Amino acid sequence: MSESSKPSRTRAQQRLDTQERILGAARQAFAELGYEHTTIRAVASAAGVNAGLVMHYFGSKEQLFARAAQIETHELPPGEPAEALLSMLRSRLDDEPAASLALLRSVLTHAGASDDFRDSGRAWLSRVGEAIPHQDADLRAGLVTAIITGVIIDRHLLKLSALADASADDIVELLRPCFESLAGEHTTP
């Protein structure tokens, strides 16, 4: 098909493409540098646009961060909670979304990130707690979540320990007894 016979993209499609390119650049910058060290100018440059266009589409750095750091909520499928949690962890060990890394990198230095993390964390803790058939399910859910968060931070952001290079399968297998115990799968409530 020649260039002249290709269907042209509408302005709305071009706008959406540009916004997605800006969000992708913002996610990457926030994940690598955190909120405080990411600039609108750097995001614009990485996206191949001018800073004014970033501001036009997103309004402010705060609003850009809020959009770029939106994380998907994970559901626990029915069945044994330990296996569902380990499966979710395995996928995050291999490919943690940039939005999640942006949020984790910024959570200790930016109030908006802390609030977003806290809000999504409460919902997640509630789902995990509901899946654990134990009297102290909330405490157990907190421990499992702290382990997952710590492993993700070390592997993808700090790269402090052997977690950075270990295979996802090895990490999951080492954590399996711990998760099964915390999920109460092999004990009576």
XYZ file of N, CA and C in Angstrom:
567
model
N 0.847 -1.162 0.000
C 0.000 0.000 0.000
C 0.902 1.237 0.000
N 0.647 2.144 -0.913
C 1.469 3.349 -0.987
C 1.113 4.299 0.146
N 2.025 5.227 0.418
C 1.802 6.197 1.497
C 0.507 6.966 1.285
N 0.217 7.341 0.038
C -0.969 8.157 -0.225
C -2.262 7.364 -0.076
N -2.201 6.024 -0.179
C -3.429 5.233 -0.050
C -3.647 4.693 1.366
N -2.697 4.947 2.285
C -2.884 4.522 3.670
C -3.933 5.405 4.327
N -4.813 4.814 5.125
C -5.792 5.655 5.810
C -5.073 6.571 6.808
N -5.473 7.831 6.832
C -4.827 8.769 7.759
C -5.458 8.641 9.142
N -4.625 8.867 10.129
C -5.115 8.811 11.506
C -5.838 10.110 11.817
N -6.891 10.002 12.571
C -7.643 11.203 12.938
C -6.869 12.005 13.977
N -7.260 13.236 14.163
C -6.628 14.071 15.188
C -6.819 13.454 16.569
N -7.971 12.862 16.806
C -8.231 12.225 18.109
C -7.267 11.061 18.325
N -7.009 10.267 17.295
C -6.057 9.158 17.406
C -4.646 9.676 17.637
N -4.286 10.734 16.926
C -2.965 11.332 17.108
C -2.799 11.867 18.531
N -3.858 12.492 19.027
C -3.817 13.033 20.389
C -3.642 11.905 21.407
N -4.408 10.830 21.253
C -4.283 9.687 22.168
C -2.897 9.065 22.092
N -2.358 8.941 20.888
C -1.002 8.404 20.721
C 0.022 9.283 21.438
N -0.120 10.593 21.285
C 0.803 11.530 21.930
C 0.681 11.441 23.452
N -0.547 11.390 23.950
C -0.745 11.270 25.398
C -0.124 9.979 25.921
N -0.298 8.876 25.216
C 0.280 7.600 25.645
C 1.801 7.636 25.608
N 2.362 8.295 24.600
C 3.816 8.435 24.518
C 4.331 9.257 25.706
N 3.609 10.328 26.056
C 3.990 11.149 27.208
C 3.873 10.337 28.494
N 2.787 9.601 28.654
C 2.609 8.785 29.866
C 3.686 7.712 29.974
N 4.043 7.098 28.856
C 5.108 6.091 28.876
C 6.436 6.696 29.313
N 6.751 7.867 28.771
C 7.990 8.553 29.150
C 7.945 8.966 30.620
N 6.782 9.426 31.074
C 6.632 9.837 32.475
C 6.782 8.635 33.410
N 6.155 7.516 33.084
C 6.283 6.313 33.923
C 7.743 5.912 34.070
N 8.443 5.920 32.946
C 9.846 5.533 32.972
C 10.665 6.504 33.818
N 10.444 7.797 33.627
C 11.208 8.801 34.385
C 10.888 8.725 35.874
N 9.623 8.636 36.223
C 9.254 8.554 37.638
C 9.788 7.262 38.259
N 9.787 6.165 37.500
C 10.295 4.890 38.017
C 11.802 4.959 38.250
N 12.519 5.618 37.360
C 13.975 5.689 37.483
C 14.442 6.766 38.462
N 13.736 7.904 38.485
C 14.219 9.063 39.246
C 13.371 9.427 40.458
N 12.140 8.944 40.511
C 11.227 9.355 41.567
C 10.568 10.674 41.209
N 9.606 11.059 42.007
C 8.830 12.277 41.746
C 9.712 13.521 41.813
N 10.493 13.635 42.865
C 11.262 14.855 43.118
C 12.260 15.178 42.013
N 12.847 14.183 41.393
C 13.909 14.417 40.415
C 13.441 14.322 38.968
N 12.164 14.099 38.757
C 11.624 14.050 37.405
C 11.111 15.435 37.042
N 11.487 15.909 35.863
C 11.018 17.215 35.409
C 10.091 17.060 34.210
N 9.201 18.019 34.054
C 8.306 18.038 32.896
C 9.142 18.133 31.620
N 10.186 18.923 31.652
C 11.049 19.101 30.481
C 11.684 17.764 30.065
N 12.148 16.974 31.047
C 12.767 15.681 30.734
C 11.736 14.708 30.165
N 10.533 14.708 30.725
C 9.466 13.841 30.213
C 9.135 14.240 28.780
N 9.004 15.542 28.543
C 8.682 16.034 27.205
C 9.756 15.623 26.204
N 11.002 15.786 26.586
C 12.113 15.425 25.702
C 12.082 13.937 25.367
N 11.863 13.103 26.378
C 11.814 11.649 26.157
C 10.631 11.252 25.275
N 9.548 12.016 25.358
C 8.357 11.721 24.558
C 8.414 12.354 23.171
N 9.415 13.224 22.940
C 9.540 13.876 21.646
C 8.531 14.997 21.419
N 8.142 15.666 22.504
C 7.204 16.794 22.418
C 7.776 17.958 23.216
N 7.102 19.095 23.170
C 7.573 20.200 24.000
C 6.856 20.184 25.349
N 7.460 20.841 26.322
C 6.936 20.827 27.690
C 5.532 21.429 27.762
N 5.259 22.403 26.922
C 3.928 23.014 26.918
C 2.842 22.009 26.572
N 3.150 21.067 25.685
C 2.163 20.058 25.312
C 1.889 19.105 26.483
N 2.925 18.781 27.228
C 2.731 17.945 28.421
C 1.792 18.658 29.380
N 2.040 19.931 29.615
C 1.195 20.705 30.534
C -0.223 20.843 29.974
N -0.341 21.000 28.659
C -1.660 21.113 28.040
C -2.491 19.859 28.302
N -1.881 18.693 28.118
C -2.610 17.443 28.281
C -2.816 17.058 29.746
N -1.876 17.385 30.616
C -1.930 16.857 31.981
C -2.032 17.920 33.071
N -1.849 19.185 32.730
C -2.097 20.262 33.687
C -0.943 20.612 34.599
N -0.356 19.624 35.240
C 0.726 19.872 36.190
C 1.542 18.595 36.370
N 2.670 18.749 36.998
C 3.507 17.583 37.292
C 2.741 16.618 38.204
N 2.034 17.165 39.179
C 1.244 16.345 40.105
C 0.200 15.523 39.356
N -0.513 16.154 38.427
C -1.542 15.444 37.662
C -0.908 14.410 36.721
N 0.232 14.756 36.143
C 0.943 13.801 35.292
C 1.363 12.586 36.109
N 1.910 12.833 37.295
C 2.310 11.719 38.158
C 1.112 10.848 38.519
N 0.003 11.485 38.882
C -1.195 10.720 39.269
C -1.633 9.786 38.145
N -1.590 10.254 36.903
C -1.963 9.406 35.775
C -0.912 8.348 35.485
N 0.358 8.754 35.526
C 1.447 7.829 35.180
C 1.597 6.723 36.207
N 1.267 7.004 37.462
C 1.479 6.033 38.539
C 0.209 5.268 38.900
N -0.806 5.326 38.062
C -2.007 4.534 38.326
C -1.646 3.066 38.168
N -1.942 2.299 39.200
C -1.599 0.884 39.138
C -2.862 0.047 39.039
N -2.706 -1.058 38.363
C -3.842 -1.961 38.234
C -4.053 -2.690 39.554
N -5.290 -2.981 39.828
C -5.580 -3.732 41.039
C -5.539 -5.210 40.700
N -4.970 -5.960 41.597
C -4.862 -7.406 41.401
C -5.988 -8.085 42.168
N -6.625 -8.998 41.522
C -7.647 -9.804 42.177
C -7.032 -11.141 42.532
N -7.494 -11.705 43.610
C -7.057 -13.051 43.973
C -8.072 -14.030 43.394
N -7.632 -14.870 42.464
C -8.581 -15.845 41.926
C -8.969 -16.853 42.998
N -10.121 -17.496 42.821
C -10.541 -18.476 43.822
C -9.521 -19.608 43.944
N -9.468 -20.187 45.090
C -8.526 -21.283 45.318
C -7.644 -20.979 46.500
N -6.524 -21.622 46.549
C -5.606 -21.435 47.665
C -4.934 -20.067 47.555
N -5.071 -19.230 48.576
C -4.509 -17.879 48.498
C -2.992 -17.867 48.334
N -2.281 -18.780 48.960
C -0.820 -18.786 48.845
C -0.404 -18.965 47.393
N -1.030 -19.898 46.699
C -0.665 -20.136 45.300
C -1.004 -18.936 44.432
N -2.142 -18.308 44.678
C -2.515 -17.113 43.908
C -1.527 -15.973 44.162
N -1.131 -15.790 45.413
C -0.168 -14.738 45.748
C 1.202 -15.028 45.142
N 1.629 -16.267 45.179
C 2.922 -16.635 44.594
C 2.911 -16.467 43.069
N 1.812 -16.794 42.453
C 1.688 -16.626 41.012
C 1.757 -15.150 40.635
N 1.055 -14.308 41.389
C 1.088 -12.873 41.156
C 2.502 -12.332 41.369
N 3.170 -12.784 42.420
C 4.534 -12.360 42.686
C 5.463 -12.787 41.544
N 5.323 -14.014 41.077
C 6.170 -14.506 39.983
C 6.071 -13.573 38.776
N 4.863 -13.181 38.407
C 4.715 -12.308 37.235
C 5.343 -10.938 37.489
N 5.251 -10.444 38.706
C 5.841 -9.136 39.029
C 7.363 -9.208 39.112
N 7.912 -10.359 39.423
C 9.363 -10.509 39.453
C 9.942 -10.408 38.047
N 9.219 -10.925 37.077
C 9.695 -10.909 35.701
C 9.452 -9.570 35.007
N 8.327 -8.946 35.301
C 7.973 -7.737 34.560
C 7.096 -6.833 35.412
N 7.709 -6.086 36.295
C 6.952 -5.156 37.137
C 6.557 -3.944 36.290
N 5.284 -3.586 36.286
C 4.855 -2.432 35.495
C 5.560 -1.140 35.932
N 5.906 -0.312 34.959
C 6.591 0.956 35.251
C 5.752 1.842 36.161
N 4.424 1.798 36.036
C 3.575 2.631 36.896
C 3.759 2.243 38.361
N 3.838 0.958 38.619
C 4.046 0.484 39.985
C 5.420 0.900 40.504
N 6.433 0.787 39.654
C 7.772 1.188 40.064
C 7.840 2.693 40.319
N 7.138 3.474 39.511
C 7.093 4.923 39.727
C 6.491 5.234 41.088
N 5.423 4.545 41.417
C 4.778 4.754 42.710
C 5.682 4.315 43.851
N 6.280 3.140 43.736
C 7.163 2.646 44.794
C 8.387 3.536 44.978
N 8.970 4.017 43.888
C 10.155 4.876 43.976
C 9.818 6.194 44.683
N 8.595 6.668 44.527
C 8.224 7.992 45.025
C 7.490 7.979 46.352
N 7.111 6.822 46.831
C 6.223 6.721 47.992
C 6.784 7.354 49.269
N 8.077 7.346 49.446
C 8.647 7.892 50.681
C 8.987 9.374 50.589
N 8.928 9.949 49.387
C 9.317 11.344 49.241
C 8.207 12.249 48.733
N 7.090 11.680 48.344
C 6.020 12.477 47.759
C 4.686 12.100 48.400
N 4.048 13.082 49.006
C 2.802 12.825 49.740
C 1.722 12.221 48.853
N 1.598 12.685 47.616
C 0.588 12.139 46.713
C 0.813 10.668 46.440
N 2.067 10.292 46.265
C 2.384 8.884 46.036
C 2.068 8.068 47.277
N 2.389 8.614 48.438
C 2.097 7.912 49.695
C 0.604 7.682 49.844
N -0.183 8.712 49.548
C -1.642 8.582 49.653
C -2.178 7.550 48.671
N -1.700 7.591 47.423
C -2.156 6.624 46.417
C -1.787 5.200 46.820
N -0.551 5.025 47.303
C -0.087 3.708 47.721
C -0.909 3.204 48.903
N -1.167 4.082 49.850
C -1.949 3.722 51.033
C -3.364 3.317 50.637
N -3.981 4.088 49.733
C -5.351 3.781 49.306
C -5.432 2.431 48.588
N -4.539 2.212 47.635
C -4.575 0.930 46.921
C -4.152 -0.203 47.848
N -3.239 0.088 48.779
C -2.790 -0.924 49.734
C -3.890 -1.400 50.654
N -4.730 -0.478 51.104
C -5.850 -0.870 51.982
C -6.796 -1.830 51.275
N -7.120 -1.514 50.034
C -8.023 -2.387 49.270
C -7.384 -3.764 49.057
N -6.099 -3.772 48.734
C -5.381 -5.027 48.527
C -5.333 -5.841 49.816
N -4.982 -5.200 50.923
C -4.924 -5.899 52.217
C -6.273 -6.509 52.572
N -7.325 -5.797 52.282
C -8.667 -6.305 52.561
C -8.948 -7.578 51.749
N -8.601 -7.556 50.463
C -8.823 -8.740 49.617
C -7.987 -9.923 50.092
N -6.728 -9.670 50.438
C -5.870 -10.758 50.907
C -6.395 -11.288 52.238
N -6.746 -10.392 53.146
C -7.273 -10.806 54.447
C -8.532 -11.652 54.327
N -9.407 -11.279 53.397
C -10.643 -12.044 53.189
C -10.351 -13.449 52.658
N -9.237 -13.616 51.964
C -8.897 -14.917 51.376
C -8.206 -15.853 52.364
N -7.778 -15.321 53.501
C -7.044 -16.123 54.480
C -8.002 -16.587 55.576
N -8.186 -17.892 55.698
C -9.147 -18.426 56.668
C -8.537 -18.554 58.072
N -8.255 -17.432 58.689
C -7.598 -17.457 59.993
C -8.084 -16.285 60.822
N -8.074 -16.435 62.157
C -8.538 -15.360 63.036
C -7.700 -14.096 62.907
N -6.420 -14.227 62.707
C -5.545 -13.062 62.572
C -5.205 -12.805 61.100
N -6.208 -12.939 60.242
C -6.017 -12.808 58.794
C -5.454 -11.437 58.415
N -5.859 -10.370 59.100
C -5.364 -9.032 58.754
C -3.854 -8.923 58.990
N -3.382 -9.475 60.090
C -1.953 -9.468 60.375
C -1.201 -10.300 59.332
N -1.732 -11.463 59.020
C -1.107 -12.335 58.028
C -1.076 -11.660 56.648
N -2.168 -10.992 56.285
C -2.215 -10.270 55.011
C -1.160 -9.160 54.988
N -0.986 -8.479 56.101
C 0.031 -7.436 56.193
C 1.436 -7.980 56.022
N 1.690 -9.122 56.617
C 3.019 -9.732 56.493
C 3.299 -10.177 55.059
N 2.333 -10.818 54.422
C 2.501 -11.262 53.039
C 2.735 -10.052 52.132
N 1.954 -9.018 52.334
C 2.080 -7.813 51.516
C 3.428 -7.135 51.731
N 3.896 -7.085 52.971
C 5.206 -6.488 53.259
C 6.326 -7.285 52.578
N 6.194 -8.592 52.585
C 7.205 -9.430 51.925
C 7.212 -9.149 50.423
N 6.033 -9.133 49.816
C 5.940 -8.884 48.370
C 6.520 -7.512 48.024
N 6.126 -6.497 48.779
C 6.611 -5.136 48.515
C 8.123 -5.060 48.670
N 8.655 -5.654 49.721
C 10.097 -5.645 49.935
C 10.857 -6.348 48.837
N 10.344 -7.484 48.398
C 11.009 -8.241 47.329
C 10.998 -7.425 46.034
N 9.873 -6.819 45.706
C 9.763 -6.020 44.477
C 10.697 -4.816 44.535
N 10.731 -4.127 45.672
C 11.613 -2.960 45.808
C 13.074 -3.372 45.660
N 13.480 -4.445 46.319
C 14.875 -4.878 46.223
C 15.212 -5.306 44.794
N 14.355 -6.106 44.190
C 14.658 -6.656 42.859
C 14.709 -5.584 41.775
N 13.739 -4.681 41.771
C 13.613 -3.749 40.660
C 14.187 -2.356 40.914
N 14.234 -1.917 42.163
C 14.675 -0.547 42.430
C 16.037 -0.474 43.108
N 16.190 -1.185 44.216
C 17.449 -1.108 44.955
C 18.540 -1.973 44.347
N 18.152 -3.156 43.890
C 19.102 -4.127 43.335
C 20.266 -4.331 44.306
N 19.880 -4.468 45.570
C 20.837 -4.536 46.665
C 21.363 -5.943 46.905
N 20.514 -6.922 46.667
C 20.882 -8.289 47.041
C 20.798 -9.223 45.839
N 20.946 -10.486 46.115
C 20.859 -11.513 45.073
C 19.459 -11.589 44.453
N 18.482 -10.949 45.062
C 17.134 -10.923 44.485
C 17.131 -10.308 43.087
N 18.037 -9.375 42.846
C 18.063 -8.683 41.554
C 18.309 -9.641 40.399
N 19.095 -10.680 40.631
C 19.470 -11.594 39.547
C 18.911 -13.005 39.682
N 18.292 -13.309 40.800
C 17.769 -14.661 41.018
C 16.603 -14.940 40.075
N 16.422 -16.200 39.756
C 15.279 -16.545 38.903
C 13.988 -16.390 39.706
N 12.954 -15.993 39.015
C 11.648 -15.840 39.658
C 11.207 -17.151 40.289
N 11.459 -18.267 39.614
C 11.064 -19.573 40.140
C 11.784 -19.890 41.449
N 13.079 -19.566 41.525
C 13.825 -19.824 42.764
C 13.269 -19.002 43.923
N 12.971 -17.746 43.666
C 12.430 -16.869 44.711
C 11.079 -17.399 45.184
N 10.228 -17.726 44.234
C 8.889 -18.223 44.580
C 8.973 -19.509 45.386
N 9.838 -20.421 44.997
C 9.944 -21.696 45.721
C 10.484 -21.499 47.135
N 11.397 -20.572 47.317
C 11.893 -20.295 48.667
C 10.813 -19.650 49.540
N 9.950 -18.861 48.936
C 8.884 -18.199 49.697
C 7.643 -19.077 49.894
N 7.513 -20.134 49.112
C 6.304 -20.969 49.160
C 5.938 -21.419 50.583
N 6.855 -22.014 51.372
C 6.459 -22.456 52.723
C 5.993 -21.290 53.605
N 6.643 -20.161 53.461
C 6.267 -18.982 54.239
C 4.853 -18.521 53.865
N 4.568 -18.401 52.576
C 3.256 -17.956 52.127
C 2.175 -18.962 52.506
N 2.474 -20.251 52.386
C 1.489 -21.264 52.775
C 1.189 -21.183 54.265
N 2.218 -20.958 55.058
C 2.016 -20.827 56.496
C 1.200 -19.574 56.823
N 1.575 -18.446 56.219
C 0.862 -17.201 56.501
C -0.571 -17.234 55.973
N -0.797 -17.931 54.876
C -2.147 -18.025 54.318
C -3.014 -18.994 55.100
N -2.401 -19.715 56.058
C -3.170 -20.616 56.910
C -3.679 -21.834 56.195
N -3.027 -22.205 55.112
C -3.520 -23.322 54.320
C -3.237 -24.680 54.935
N -2.234 -24.736 55.789
C -1.872 -26.033 56.357
C -2.040 -26.069 57.872
N -2.834 -25.132 58.370
C -3.155 -25.113 59.791
C -4.650 -24.924 59.940
N -5.155 -25.216 61.075
C -6.583 -24.976 61.300
C -6.754 -23.608 61.933
N -7.825 -22.894 61.563
C -8.041 -21.559 62.125
C -8.301 -21.588 63.594
